[in-house]
Amino acid sequence: MTDVRRAQLSDNLARVEDRIAAACAAAGRARDEVTLIVVTKTYPASDVRLLAELGVRHVAENRDQDAAPKAAECADLPLTWHFVGQLQTNKVRSVARYAGMVQSVDRLRLVTALSKEAVRAERELGCLIQVALDAESGRQGDRGGTAPDAVPALAEAIAGAQGLRLDGVMTVAPLSGPYAGRQLAAFERLMEISTDLRATHPAANMVSAGMSADLEDAIRAGATHVRVGTAVLGVRPRLG
Ligand SMILES: *Cc1c(COP(=O)(O)O)cnc(C)c1O
């Protein structure tokens, strides 16, 4: 069983690696400008262990209930855990124990909670501001994220918060609104937001964009991190 699964994951990783390398070459970018994060949500800790053996160093989860026990089982592995889901403040204490990076920071209350729990856990948490490109001013996106015009205020809050480090921006290509079906345009808009952010916060240079279906568009637009689930682990048994 394990050998079959290992071979499967190894093949899938090789295919994703080929896609990333080809996209970097097509964009005139060096391969090492792009980091692969494997999204392991809904898959067991045994898969995370195999991925680590196959050289994966970054994994992502979107639900604390699933992620916390998995991260505990895999605590001996050299992995950075990224939290990429909508995050309720009552889950922040748990997330702050295992996550190295929270990619879904989208409101001031969450910044306050993350800071408090990072300090309590005596850890530094990297933060990405999740931008909802289809959200209007003052609103959240359907799948989380802040409207683009709230990015500067959130950035100031994170940069000034104890225990937090402002690392950049993240988005999920919108399913509705003006960017629906226009992934490249969406990722190019995220790059503009990143450029604006770096004018005041030069170290916040991470741009997390692109999933199994659209990682090429993300790399072409300038993403530094792609988040790939299905193409590595297989089609998820349920939505997540
Ligand atoms: C599930 C998920 C991914 C990965 O999606 P795939 O299509 O399976 O590659 C990436 N980012 C976020 C925020 C996710 O929730």
Tab-separated table of N, CA and C in Angstrom, residues 21 111 136:
chain	number	residue	atom	x	y	z
A	21	ALA	N	8.574	24.030	-13.771
A	21	ALA	CA	9.818	24.355	-14.487
A	21	ALA	C	9.504	24.946	-15.865
A	111	VAL	N	-5.769	39.901	13.098
A	111	VAL	CA	-4.396	40.336	13.381
A	111	VAL	C	-4.179	40.409	14.891
A	136	GLU	N	-16.040	44.057	-2.808
A	136	GLU	CA	-16.141	45.502	-2.853
A	136	GLU	C	-15.596	46.094	-1.561
